[in-house]
mmCIF file of C-alpha atoms and ligand atoms in Angstrom:
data_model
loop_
_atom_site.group_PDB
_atom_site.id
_atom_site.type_symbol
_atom_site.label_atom_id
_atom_site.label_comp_id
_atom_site.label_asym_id
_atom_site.label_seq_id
_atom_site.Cartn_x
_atom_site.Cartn_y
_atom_site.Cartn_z
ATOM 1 C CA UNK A 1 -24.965 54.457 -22.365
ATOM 2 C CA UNK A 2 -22.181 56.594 -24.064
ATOM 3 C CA UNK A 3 -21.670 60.463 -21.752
ATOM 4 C CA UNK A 4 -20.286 62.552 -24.428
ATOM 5 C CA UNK A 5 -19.274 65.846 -23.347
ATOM 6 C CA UNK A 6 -17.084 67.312 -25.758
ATOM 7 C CA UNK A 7 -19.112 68.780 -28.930
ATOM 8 C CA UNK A 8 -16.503 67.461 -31.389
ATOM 9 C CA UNK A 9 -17.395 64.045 -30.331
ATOM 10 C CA UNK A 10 -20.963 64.299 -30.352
ATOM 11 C CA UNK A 11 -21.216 65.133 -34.064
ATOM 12 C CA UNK A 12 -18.120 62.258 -34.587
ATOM 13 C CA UNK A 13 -20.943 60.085 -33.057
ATOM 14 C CA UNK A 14 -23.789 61.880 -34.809
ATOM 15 C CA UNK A 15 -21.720 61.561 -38.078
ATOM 16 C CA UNK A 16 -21.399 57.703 -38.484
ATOM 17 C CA UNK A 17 -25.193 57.085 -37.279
ATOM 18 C CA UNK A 18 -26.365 59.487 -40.328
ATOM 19 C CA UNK A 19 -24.047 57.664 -43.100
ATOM 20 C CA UNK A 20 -25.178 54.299 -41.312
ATOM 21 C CA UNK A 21 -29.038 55.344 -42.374
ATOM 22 C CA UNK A 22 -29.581 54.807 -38.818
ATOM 23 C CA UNK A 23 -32.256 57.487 -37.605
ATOM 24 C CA UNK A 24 -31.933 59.616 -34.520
ATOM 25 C CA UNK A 25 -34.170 60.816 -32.341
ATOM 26 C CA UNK A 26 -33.525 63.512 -29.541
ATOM 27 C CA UNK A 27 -34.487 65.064 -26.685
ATOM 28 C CA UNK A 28 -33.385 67.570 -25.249
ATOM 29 C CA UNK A 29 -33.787 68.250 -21.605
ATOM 30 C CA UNK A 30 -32.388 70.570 -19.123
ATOM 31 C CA UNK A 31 -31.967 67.614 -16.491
ATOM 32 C CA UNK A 32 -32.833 67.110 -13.438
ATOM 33 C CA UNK A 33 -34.856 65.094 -14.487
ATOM 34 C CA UNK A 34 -38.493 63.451 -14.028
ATOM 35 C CA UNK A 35 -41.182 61.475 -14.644
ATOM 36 C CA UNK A 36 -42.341 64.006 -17.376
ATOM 37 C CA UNK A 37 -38.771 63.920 -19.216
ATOM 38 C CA UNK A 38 -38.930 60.045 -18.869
ATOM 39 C CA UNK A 39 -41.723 59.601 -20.869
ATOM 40 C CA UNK A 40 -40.244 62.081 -23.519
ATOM 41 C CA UNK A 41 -37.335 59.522 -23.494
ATOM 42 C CA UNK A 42 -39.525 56.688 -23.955
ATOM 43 C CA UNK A 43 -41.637 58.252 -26.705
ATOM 44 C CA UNK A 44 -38.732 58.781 -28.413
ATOM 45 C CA UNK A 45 -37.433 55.123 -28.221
ATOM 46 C CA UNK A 46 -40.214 54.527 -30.692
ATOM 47 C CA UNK A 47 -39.519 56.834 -33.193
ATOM 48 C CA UNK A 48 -35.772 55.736 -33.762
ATOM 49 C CA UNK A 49 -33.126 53.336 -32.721
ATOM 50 C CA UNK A 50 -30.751 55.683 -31.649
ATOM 51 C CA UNK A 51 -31.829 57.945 -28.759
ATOM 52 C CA UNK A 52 -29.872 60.748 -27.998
ATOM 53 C CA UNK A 53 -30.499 62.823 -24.588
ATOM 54 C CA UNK A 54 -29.028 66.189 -24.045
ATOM 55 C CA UNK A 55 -28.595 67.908 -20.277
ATOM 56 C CA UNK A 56 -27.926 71.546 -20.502
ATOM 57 C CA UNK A 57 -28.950 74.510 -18.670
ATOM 58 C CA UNK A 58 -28.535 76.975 -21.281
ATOM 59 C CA UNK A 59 -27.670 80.150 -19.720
ATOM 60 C CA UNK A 60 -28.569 82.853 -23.104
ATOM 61 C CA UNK A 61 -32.450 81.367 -22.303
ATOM 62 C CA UNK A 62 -32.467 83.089 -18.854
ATOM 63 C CA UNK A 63 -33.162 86.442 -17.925
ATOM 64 C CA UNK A 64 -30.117 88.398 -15.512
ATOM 65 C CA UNK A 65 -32.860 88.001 -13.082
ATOM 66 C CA UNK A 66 -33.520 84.455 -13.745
ATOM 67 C CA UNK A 67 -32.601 81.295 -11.714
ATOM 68 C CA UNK A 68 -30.028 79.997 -14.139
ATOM 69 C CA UNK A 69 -27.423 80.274 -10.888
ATOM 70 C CA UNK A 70 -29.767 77.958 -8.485
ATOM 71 C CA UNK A 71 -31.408 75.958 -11.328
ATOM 72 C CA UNK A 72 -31.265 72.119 -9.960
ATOM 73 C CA UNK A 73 -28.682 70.184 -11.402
ATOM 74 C CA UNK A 74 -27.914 66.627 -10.747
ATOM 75 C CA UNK A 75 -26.241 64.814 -13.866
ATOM 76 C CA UNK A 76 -25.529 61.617 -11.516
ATOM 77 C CA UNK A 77 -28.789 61.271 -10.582
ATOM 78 C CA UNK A 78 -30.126 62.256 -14.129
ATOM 79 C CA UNK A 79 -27.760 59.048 -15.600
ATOM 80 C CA UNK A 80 -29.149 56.639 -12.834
ATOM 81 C CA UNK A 81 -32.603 57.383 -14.128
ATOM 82 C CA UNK A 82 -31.744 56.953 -17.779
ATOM 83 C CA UNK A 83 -30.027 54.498 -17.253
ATOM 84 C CA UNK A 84 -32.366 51.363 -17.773
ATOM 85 C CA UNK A 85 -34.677 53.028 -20.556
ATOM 86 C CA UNK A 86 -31.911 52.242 -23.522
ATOM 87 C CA UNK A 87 -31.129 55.717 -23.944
ATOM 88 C CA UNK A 88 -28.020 55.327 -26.787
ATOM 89 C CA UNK A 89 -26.067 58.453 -25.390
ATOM 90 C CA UNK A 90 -26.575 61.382 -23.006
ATOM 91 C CA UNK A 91 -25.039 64.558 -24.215
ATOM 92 C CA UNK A 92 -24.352 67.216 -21.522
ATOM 93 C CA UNK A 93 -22.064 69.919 -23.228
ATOM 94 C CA UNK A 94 -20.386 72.252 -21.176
ATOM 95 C CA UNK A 95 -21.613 76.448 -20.900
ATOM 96 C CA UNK A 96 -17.798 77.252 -22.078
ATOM 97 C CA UNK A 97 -17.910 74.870 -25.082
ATOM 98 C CA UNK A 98 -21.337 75.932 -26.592
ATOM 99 C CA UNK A 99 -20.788 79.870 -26.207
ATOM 100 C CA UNK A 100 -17.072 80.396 -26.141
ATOM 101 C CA UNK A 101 -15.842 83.790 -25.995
ATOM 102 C CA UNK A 102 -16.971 85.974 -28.869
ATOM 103 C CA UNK A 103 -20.482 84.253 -29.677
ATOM 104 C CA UNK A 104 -23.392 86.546 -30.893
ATOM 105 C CA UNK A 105 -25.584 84.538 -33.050
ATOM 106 C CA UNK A 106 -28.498 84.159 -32.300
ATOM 107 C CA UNK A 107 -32.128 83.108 -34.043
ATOM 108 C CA UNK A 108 -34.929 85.990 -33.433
ATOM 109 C CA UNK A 109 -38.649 85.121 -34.284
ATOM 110 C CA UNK A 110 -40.899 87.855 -35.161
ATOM 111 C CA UNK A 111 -44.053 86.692 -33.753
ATOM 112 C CA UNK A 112 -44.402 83.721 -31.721
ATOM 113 C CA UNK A 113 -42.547 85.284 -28.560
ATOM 114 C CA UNK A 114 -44.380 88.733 -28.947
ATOM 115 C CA UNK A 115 -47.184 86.480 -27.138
ATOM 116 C CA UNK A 116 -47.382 84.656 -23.245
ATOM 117 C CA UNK A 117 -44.238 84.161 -21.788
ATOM 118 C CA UNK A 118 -42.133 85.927 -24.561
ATOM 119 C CA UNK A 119 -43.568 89.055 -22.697
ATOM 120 C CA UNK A 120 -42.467 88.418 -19.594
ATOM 121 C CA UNK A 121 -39.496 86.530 -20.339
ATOM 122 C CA UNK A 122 -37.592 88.929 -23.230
ATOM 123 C CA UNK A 123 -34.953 86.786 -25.260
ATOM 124 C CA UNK A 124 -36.276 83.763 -23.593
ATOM 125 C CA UNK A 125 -37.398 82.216 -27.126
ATOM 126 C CA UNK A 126 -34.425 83.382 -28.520
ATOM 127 C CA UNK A 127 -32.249 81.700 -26.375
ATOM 128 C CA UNK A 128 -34.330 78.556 -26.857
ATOM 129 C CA UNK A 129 -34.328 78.398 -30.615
ATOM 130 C CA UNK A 130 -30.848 79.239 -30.826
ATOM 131 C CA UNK A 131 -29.909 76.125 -28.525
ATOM 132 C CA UNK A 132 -31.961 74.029 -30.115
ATOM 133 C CA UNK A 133 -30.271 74.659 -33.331
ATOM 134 C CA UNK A 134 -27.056 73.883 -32.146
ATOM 135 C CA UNK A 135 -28.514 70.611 -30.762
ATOM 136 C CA UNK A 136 -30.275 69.646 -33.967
ATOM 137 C CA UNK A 137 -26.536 70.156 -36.158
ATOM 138 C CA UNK A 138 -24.630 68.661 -33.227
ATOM 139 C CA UNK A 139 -26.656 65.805 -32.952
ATOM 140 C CA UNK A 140 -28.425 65.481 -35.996
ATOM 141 C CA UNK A 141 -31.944 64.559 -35.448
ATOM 142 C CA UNK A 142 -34.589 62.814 -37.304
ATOM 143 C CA UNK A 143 -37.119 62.872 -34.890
ATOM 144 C CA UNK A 144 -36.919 65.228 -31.857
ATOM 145 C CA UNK A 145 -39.541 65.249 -28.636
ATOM 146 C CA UNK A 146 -40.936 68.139 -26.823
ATOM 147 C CA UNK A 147 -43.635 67.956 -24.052
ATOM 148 C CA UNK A 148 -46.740 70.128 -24.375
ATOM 149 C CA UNK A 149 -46.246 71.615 -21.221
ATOM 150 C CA UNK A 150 -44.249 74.274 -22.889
ATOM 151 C CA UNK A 151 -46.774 75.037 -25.599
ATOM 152 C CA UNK A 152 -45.070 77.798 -26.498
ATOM 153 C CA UNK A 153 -41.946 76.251 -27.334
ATOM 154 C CA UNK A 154 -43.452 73.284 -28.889
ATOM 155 C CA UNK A 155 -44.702 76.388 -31.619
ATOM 156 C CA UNK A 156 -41.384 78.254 -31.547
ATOM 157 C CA UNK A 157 -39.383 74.645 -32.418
ATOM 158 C CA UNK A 158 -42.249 73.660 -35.157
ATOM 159 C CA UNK A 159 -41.692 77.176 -36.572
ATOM 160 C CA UNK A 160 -37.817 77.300 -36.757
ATOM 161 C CA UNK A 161 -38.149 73.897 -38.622
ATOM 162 C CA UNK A 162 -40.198 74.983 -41.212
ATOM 163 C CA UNK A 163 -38.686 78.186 -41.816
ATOM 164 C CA UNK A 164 -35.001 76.931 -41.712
ATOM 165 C CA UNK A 165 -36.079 73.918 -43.329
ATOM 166 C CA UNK A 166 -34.801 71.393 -41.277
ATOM 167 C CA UNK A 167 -34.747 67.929 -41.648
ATOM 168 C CA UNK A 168 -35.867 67.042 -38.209
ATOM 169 C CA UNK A 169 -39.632 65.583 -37.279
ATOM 170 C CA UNK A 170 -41.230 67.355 -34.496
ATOM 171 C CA UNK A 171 -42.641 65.101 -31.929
ATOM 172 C CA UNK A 172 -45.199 66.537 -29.312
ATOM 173 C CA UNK A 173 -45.592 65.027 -25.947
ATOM 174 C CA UNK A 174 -49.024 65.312 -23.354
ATOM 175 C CA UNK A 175 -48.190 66.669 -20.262
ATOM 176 C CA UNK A 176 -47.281 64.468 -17.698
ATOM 177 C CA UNK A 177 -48.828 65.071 -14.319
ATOM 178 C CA UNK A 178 -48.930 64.622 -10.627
ATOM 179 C CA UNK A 179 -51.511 62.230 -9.448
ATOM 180 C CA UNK A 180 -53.605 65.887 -7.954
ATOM 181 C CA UNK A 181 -53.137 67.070 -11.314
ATOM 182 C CA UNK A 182 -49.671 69.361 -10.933
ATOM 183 C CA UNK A 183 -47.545 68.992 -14.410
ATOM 184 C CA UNK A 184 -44.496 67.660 -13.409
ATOM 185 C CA UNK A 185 -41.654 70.540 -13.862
ATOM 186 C CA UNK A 186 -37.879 70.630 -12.287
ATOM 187 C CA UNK A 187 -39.030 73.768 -10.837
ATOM 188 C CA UNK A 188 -41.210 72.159 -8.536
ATOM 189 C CA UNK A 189 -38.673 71.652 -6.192
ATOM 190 C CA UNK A 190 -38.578 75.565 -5.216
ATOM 191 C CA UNK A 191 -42.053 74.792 -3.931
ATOM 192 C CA UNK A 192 -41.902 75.168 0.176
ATOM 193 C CA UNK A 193 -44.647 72.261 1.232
ATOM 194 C CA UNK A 194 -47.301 74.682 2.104
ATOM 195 C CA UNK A 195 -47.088 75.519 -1.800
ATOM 196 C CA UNK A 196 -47.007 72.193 -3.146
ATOM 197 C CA UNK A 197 -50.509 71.674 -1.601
ATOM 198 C CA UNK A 198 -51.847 74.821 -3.749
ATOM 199 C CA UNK A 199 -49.830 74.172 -6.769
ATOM 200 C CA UNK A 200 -52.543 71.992 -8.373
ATOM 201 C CA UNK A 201 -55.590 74.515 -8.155
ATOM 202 C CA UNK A 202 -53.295 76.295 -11.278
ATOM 203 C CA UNK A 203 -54.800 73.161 -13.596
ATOM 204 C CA UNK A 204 -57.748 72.783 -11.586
ATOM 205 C CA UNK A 205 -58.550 76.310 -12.533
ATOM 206 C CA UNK A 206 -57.737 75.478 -16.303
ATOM 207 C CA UNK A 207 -59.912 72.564 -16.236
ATOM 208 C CA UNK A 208 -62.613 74.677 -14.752
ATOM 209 C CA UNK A 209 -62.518 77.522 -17.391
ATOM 210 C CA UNK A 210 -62.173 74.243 -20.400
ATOM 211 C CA UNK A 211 -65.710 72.469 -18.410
ATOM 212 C CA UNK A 212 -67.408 75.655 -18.547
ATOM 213 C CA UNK A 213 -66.704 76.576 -22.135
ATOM 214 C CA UNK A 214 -66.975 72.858 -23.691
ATOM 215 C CA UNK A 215 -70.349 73.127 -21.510
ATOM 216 C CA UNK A 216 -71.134 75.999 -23.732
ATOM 217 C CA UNK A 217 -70.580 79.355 -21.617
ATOM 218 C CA UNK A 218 -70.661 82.086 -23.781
ATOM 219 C CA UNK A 219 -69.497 84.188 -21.695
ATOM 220 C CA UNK A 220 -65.501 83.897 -22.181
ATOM 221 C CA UNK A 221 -64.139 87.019 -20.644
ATOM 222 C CA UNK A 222 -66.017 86.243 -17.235
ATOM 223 C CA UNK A 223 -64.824 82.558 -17.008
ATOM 224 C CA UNK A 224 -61.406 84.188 -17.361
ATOM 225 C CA UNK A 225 -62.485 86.469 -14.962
ATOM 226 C CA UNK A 226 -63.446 83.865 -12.561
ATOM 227 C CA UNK A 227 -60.459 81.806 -12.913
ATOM 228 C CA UNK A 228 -57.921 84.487 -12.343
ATOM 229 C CA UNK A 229 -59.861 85.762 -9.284
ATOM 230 C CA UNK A 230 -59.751 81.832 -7.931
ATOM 231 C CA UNK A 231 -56.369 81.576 -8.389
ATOM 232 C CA UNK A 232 -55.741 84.580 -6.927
ATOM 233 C CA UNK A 233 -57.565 83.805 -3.383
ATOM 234 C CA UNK A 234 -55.564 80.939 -3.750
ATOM 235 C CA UNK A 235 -52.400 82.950 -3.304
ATOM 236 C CA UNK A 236 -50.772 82.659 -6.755
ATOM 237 C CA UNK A 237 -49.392 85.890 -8.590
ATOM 238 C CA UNK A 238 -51.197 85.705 -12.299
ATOM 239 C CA UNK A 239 -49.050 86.874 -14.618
ATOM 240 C CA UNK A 240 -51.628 85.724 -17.410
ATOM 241 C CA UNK A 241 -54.724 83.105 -18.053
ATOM 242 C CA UNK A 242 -56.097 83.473 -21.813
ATOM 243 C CA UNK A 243 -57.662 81.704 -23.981
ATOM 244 C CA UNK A 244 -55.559 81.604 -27.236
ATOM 245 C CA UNK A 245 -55.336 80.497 -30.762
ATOM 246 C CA UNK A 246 -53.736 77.390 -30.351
ATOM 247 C CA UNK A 247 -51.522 78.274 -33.735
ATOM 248 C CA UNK A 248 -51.250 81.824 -33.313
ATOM 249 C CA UNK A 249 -51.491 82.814 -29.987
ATOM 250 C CA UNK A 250 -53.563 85.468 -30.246
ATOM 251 C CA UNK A 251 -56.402 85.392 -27.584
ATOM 252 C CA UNK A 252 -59.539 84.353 -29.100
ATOM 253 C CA UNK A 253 -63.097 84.654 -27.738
ATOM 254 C CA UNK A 254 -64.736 82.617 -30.116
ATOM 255 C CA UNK A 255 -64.411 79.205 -29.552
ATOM 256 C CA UNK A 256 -64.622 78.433 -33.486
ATOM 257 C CA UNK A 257 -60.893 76.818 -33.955
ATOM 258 C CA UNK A 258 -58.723 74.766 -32.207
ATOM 259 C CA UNK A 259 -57.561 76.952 -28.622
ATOM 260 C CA UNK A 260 -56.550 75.865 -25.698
ATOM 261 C CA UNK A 261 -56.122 78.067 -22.197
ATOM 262 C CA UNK A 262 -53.145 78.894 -20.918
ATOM 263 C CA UNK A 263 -51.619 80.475 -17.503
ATOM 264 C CA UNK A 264 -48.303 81.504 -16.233
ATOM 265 C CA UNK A 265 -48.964 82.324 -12.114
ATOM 266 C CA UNK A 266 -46.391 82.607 -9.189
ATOM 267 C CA UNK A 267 -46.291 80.994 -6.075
ATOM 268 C CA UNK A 268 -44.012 82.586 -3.770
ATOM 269 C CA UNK A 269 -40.541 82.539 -5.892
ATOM 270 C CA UNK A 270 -42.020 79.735 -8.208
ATOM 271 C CA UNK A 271 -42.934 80.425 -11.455
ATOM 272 C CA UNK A 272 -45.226 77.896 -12.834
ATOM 273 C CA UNK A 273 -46.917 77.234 -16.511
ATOM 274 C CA UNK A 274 -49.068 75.023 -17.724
ATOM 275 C CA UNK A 275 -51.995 74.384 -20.210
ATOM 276 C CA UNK A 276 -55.235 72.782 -21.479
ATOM 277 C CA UNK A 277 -56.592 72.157 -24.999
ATOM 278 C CA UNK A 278 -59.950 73.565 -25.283
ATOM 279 C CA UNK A 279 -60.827 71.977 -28.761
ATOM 280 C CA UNK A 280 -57.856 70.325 -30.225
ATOM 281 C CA UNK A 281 -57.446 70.370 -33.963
ATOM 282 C CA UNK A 282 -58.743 66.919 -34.700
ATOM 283 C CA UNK A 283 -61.946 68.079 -33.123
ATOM 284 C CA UNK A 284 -62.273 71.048 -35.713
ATOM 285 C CA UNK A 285 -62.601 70.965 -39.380
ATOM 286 C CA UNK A 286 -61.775 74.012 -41.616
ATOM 287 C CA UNK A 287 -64.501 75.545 -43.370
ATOM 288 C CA UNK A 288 -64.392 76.451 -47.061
ATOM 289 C CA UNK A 289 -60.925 77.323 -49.068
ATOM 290 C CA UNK A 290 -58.761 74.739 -47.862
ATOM 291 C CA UNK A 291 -56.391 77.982 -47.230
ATOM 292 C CA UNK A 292 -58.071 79.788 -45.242
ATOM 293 C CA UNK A 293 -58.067 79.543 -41.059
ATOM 294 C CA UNK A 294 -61.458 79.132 -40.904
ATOM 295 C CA UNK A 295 -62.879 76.178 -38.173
ATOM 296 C CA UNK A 296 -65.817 74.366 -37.084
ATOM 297 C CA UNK A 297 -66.745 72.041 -34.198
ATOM 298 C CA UNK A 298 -66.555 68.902 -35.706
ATOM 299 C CA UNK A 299 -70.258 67.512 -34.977
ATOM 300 C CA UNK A 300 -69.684 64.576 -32.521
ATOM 301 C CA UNK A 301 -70.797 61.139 -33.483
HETATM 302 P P1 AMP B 401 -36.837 71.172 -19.476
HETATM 303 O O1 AMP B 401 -35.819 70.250 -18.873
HETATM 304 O O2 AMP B 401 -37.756 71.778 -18.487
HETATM 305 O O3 AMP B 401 -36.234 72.153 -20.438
HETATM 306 O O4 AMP B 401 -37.764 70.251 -20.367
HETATM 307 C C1 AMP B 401 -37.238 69.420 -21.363
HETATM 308 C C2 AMP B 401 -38.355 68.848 -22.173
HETATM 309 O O5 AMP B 401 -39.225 68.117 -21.315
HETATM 310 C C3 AMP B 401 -39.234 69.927 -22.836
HETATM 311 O O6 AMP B 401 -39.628 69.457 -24.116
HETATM 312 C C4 AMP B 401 -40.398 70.028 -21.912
HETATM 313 O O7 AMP B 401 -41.578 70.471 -22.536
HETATM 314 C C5 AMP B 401 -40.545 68.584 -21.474
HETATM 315 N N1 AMP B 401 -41.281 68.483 -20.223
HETATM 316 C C6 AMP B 401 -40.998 69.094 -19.052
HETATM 317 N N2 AMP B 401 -41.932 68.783 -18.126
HETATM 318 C C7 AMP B 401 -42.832 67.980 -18.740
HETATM 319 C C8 AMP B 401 -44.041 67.334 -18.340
HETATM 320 N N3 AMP B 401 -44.522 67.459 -17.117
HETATM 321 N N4 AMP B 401 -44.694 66.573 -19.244
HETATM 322 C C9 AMP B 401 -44.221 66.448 -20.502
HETATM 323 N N5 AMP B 401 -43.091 67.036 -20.948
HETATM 324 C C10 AMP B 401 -42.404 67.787 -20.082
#
């Protein structure tokens, strides 16, 4: 396993793959890695024979008040673990080398981070899309894989590829959990053990509000209601739980197209996410012009 640090030498390597025909696939990470980034890496391992893994904690994606400073970073422990899954090359750039003095590009979407944690979290999306640009010409994907615990970003990446039109395949990765149902995150380290314990009632709760509206509430905005209250007994700041187009984002009521729920909720100094499908696309079936957003339930067999 190749540790390429310079950015020179990562699109050297990148290079000679692409004129061998050989396809890439990436993922990029900001390390400290677990079980959830593992199976990203192993997902990806079937997509091409080259498997490129960047480790960077890029700074322009966190807020001045952010925990870019205290983020957990452990690149020796992050090599032992990729070590026996094949991975062809890690590349962990350094802050200096990717934004040297002087940069100001960036990429700005319109939409997509006017919703959920683009709110809270201004130039977040930004920061993202620009990095992963730079990723995708420094290391020149043909596949790359992002887990659906960042639903948001899964949409931001899909979008940036089809409007720069890039000639990368998106890849999109379930959630990989805890065995009491807590999405694995680098971030759950912050939690102090008393928090751990509670962590899981944030996707209990989202499994609650999904039972209750696949078991045909009608009542949206009170299972909503319900949830946020629950979590809220529970201790965790809610900074929002909707129910949202699972293309747009827009919160929906109806449950007449794919959606899924979503929440972003404190505990103590830990931010968490996480998500549930409601009714995923292959469940729905669009009704009439083939262009128009229009869904059904799919009747089940
Ligand atoms: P991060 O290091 O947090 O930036 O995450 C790197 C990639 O791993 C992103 O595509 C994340 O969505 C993905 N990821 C993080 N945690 C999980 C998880 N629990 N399950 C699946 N993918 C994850």
């Amino acid at each position: 396993m190749d540790i390429i640090h310079s950015l020179a030498r990562m699109k050297e390597r990148a290079r000679s793959w692409q004129s061998q025909g050989v396809g890439i696939a990436l993922v990029p990470t900001m390390g400290a890695l677990h079980e959830g980034h593992l199976a990203l890496v192993r997902e990806a391992k079937r997509h091409a024979p080259v498997v490129v893994v960047s480790i960077f904690v890029n700074p322009i994606q966190f807020g001045p008040k952010e925990d870019w400073n205290r983020y957990p970073r452990d690149l020796e422990g992050d090599l032992r673990k990729l070590g026996p899954l094949g991975v062809t090359c890690v590349f962990a750039p350094k802050v200096q080398e990717m934004y040297p003095e002087g940069f100001e590009t960036r990429v700005v979407q319109e939409r997509l981070p006017e919703h959920l944690c683009g709110l809270s979290r201004p130039g977040h999306f930004s920061g993202v899309a620009t990095v992963v640009l730079k990723l995708f010409h420094l290391c020149k994907p043909t596949v790359a894989v992002f887990g659906l615990k960042d639903y948001q970003q899964v949409l931001v990446i899909e979008r940036l590829v089809r409007d720069l039109d890039l000639d990368v395949r998106i890849v999109r990765h379930p959630t990989v959990r805890e065995p009491d149902g807590l999405a694995m995150s680098s971030r759950n380290a912050y939690l102090t053990p008393t928090e751990r314990r509670v962590a899981p009632e944030l996707y209990a709760t989202l499994r609650l509000i999904r039972d209750q509206v696949r078991g045909g509430a009608t009542d949206i905005a009170h299972a909503i209601k319900e949830g946020r209250k629950r979590l809220e007994q529970d201790g965790f700041a809610v900074e929002y739980l909707e129910i949202v187009d699972a293309r747009t984002l827009d919160p929906t009521r109806e449950i007449d197209r794919p959606c899924l729920v979503v929440a972003a909720a404190r505990l103590g100094s830990t931010r968490l996410i996480d998500n549930e499908f409601i009714l995923r696309e292959e469940e729905c079936h669009p009704v009439g012009d083939s262009n128009e957003e229009v869904f059904r339930w799919k009747p089940h067999p």
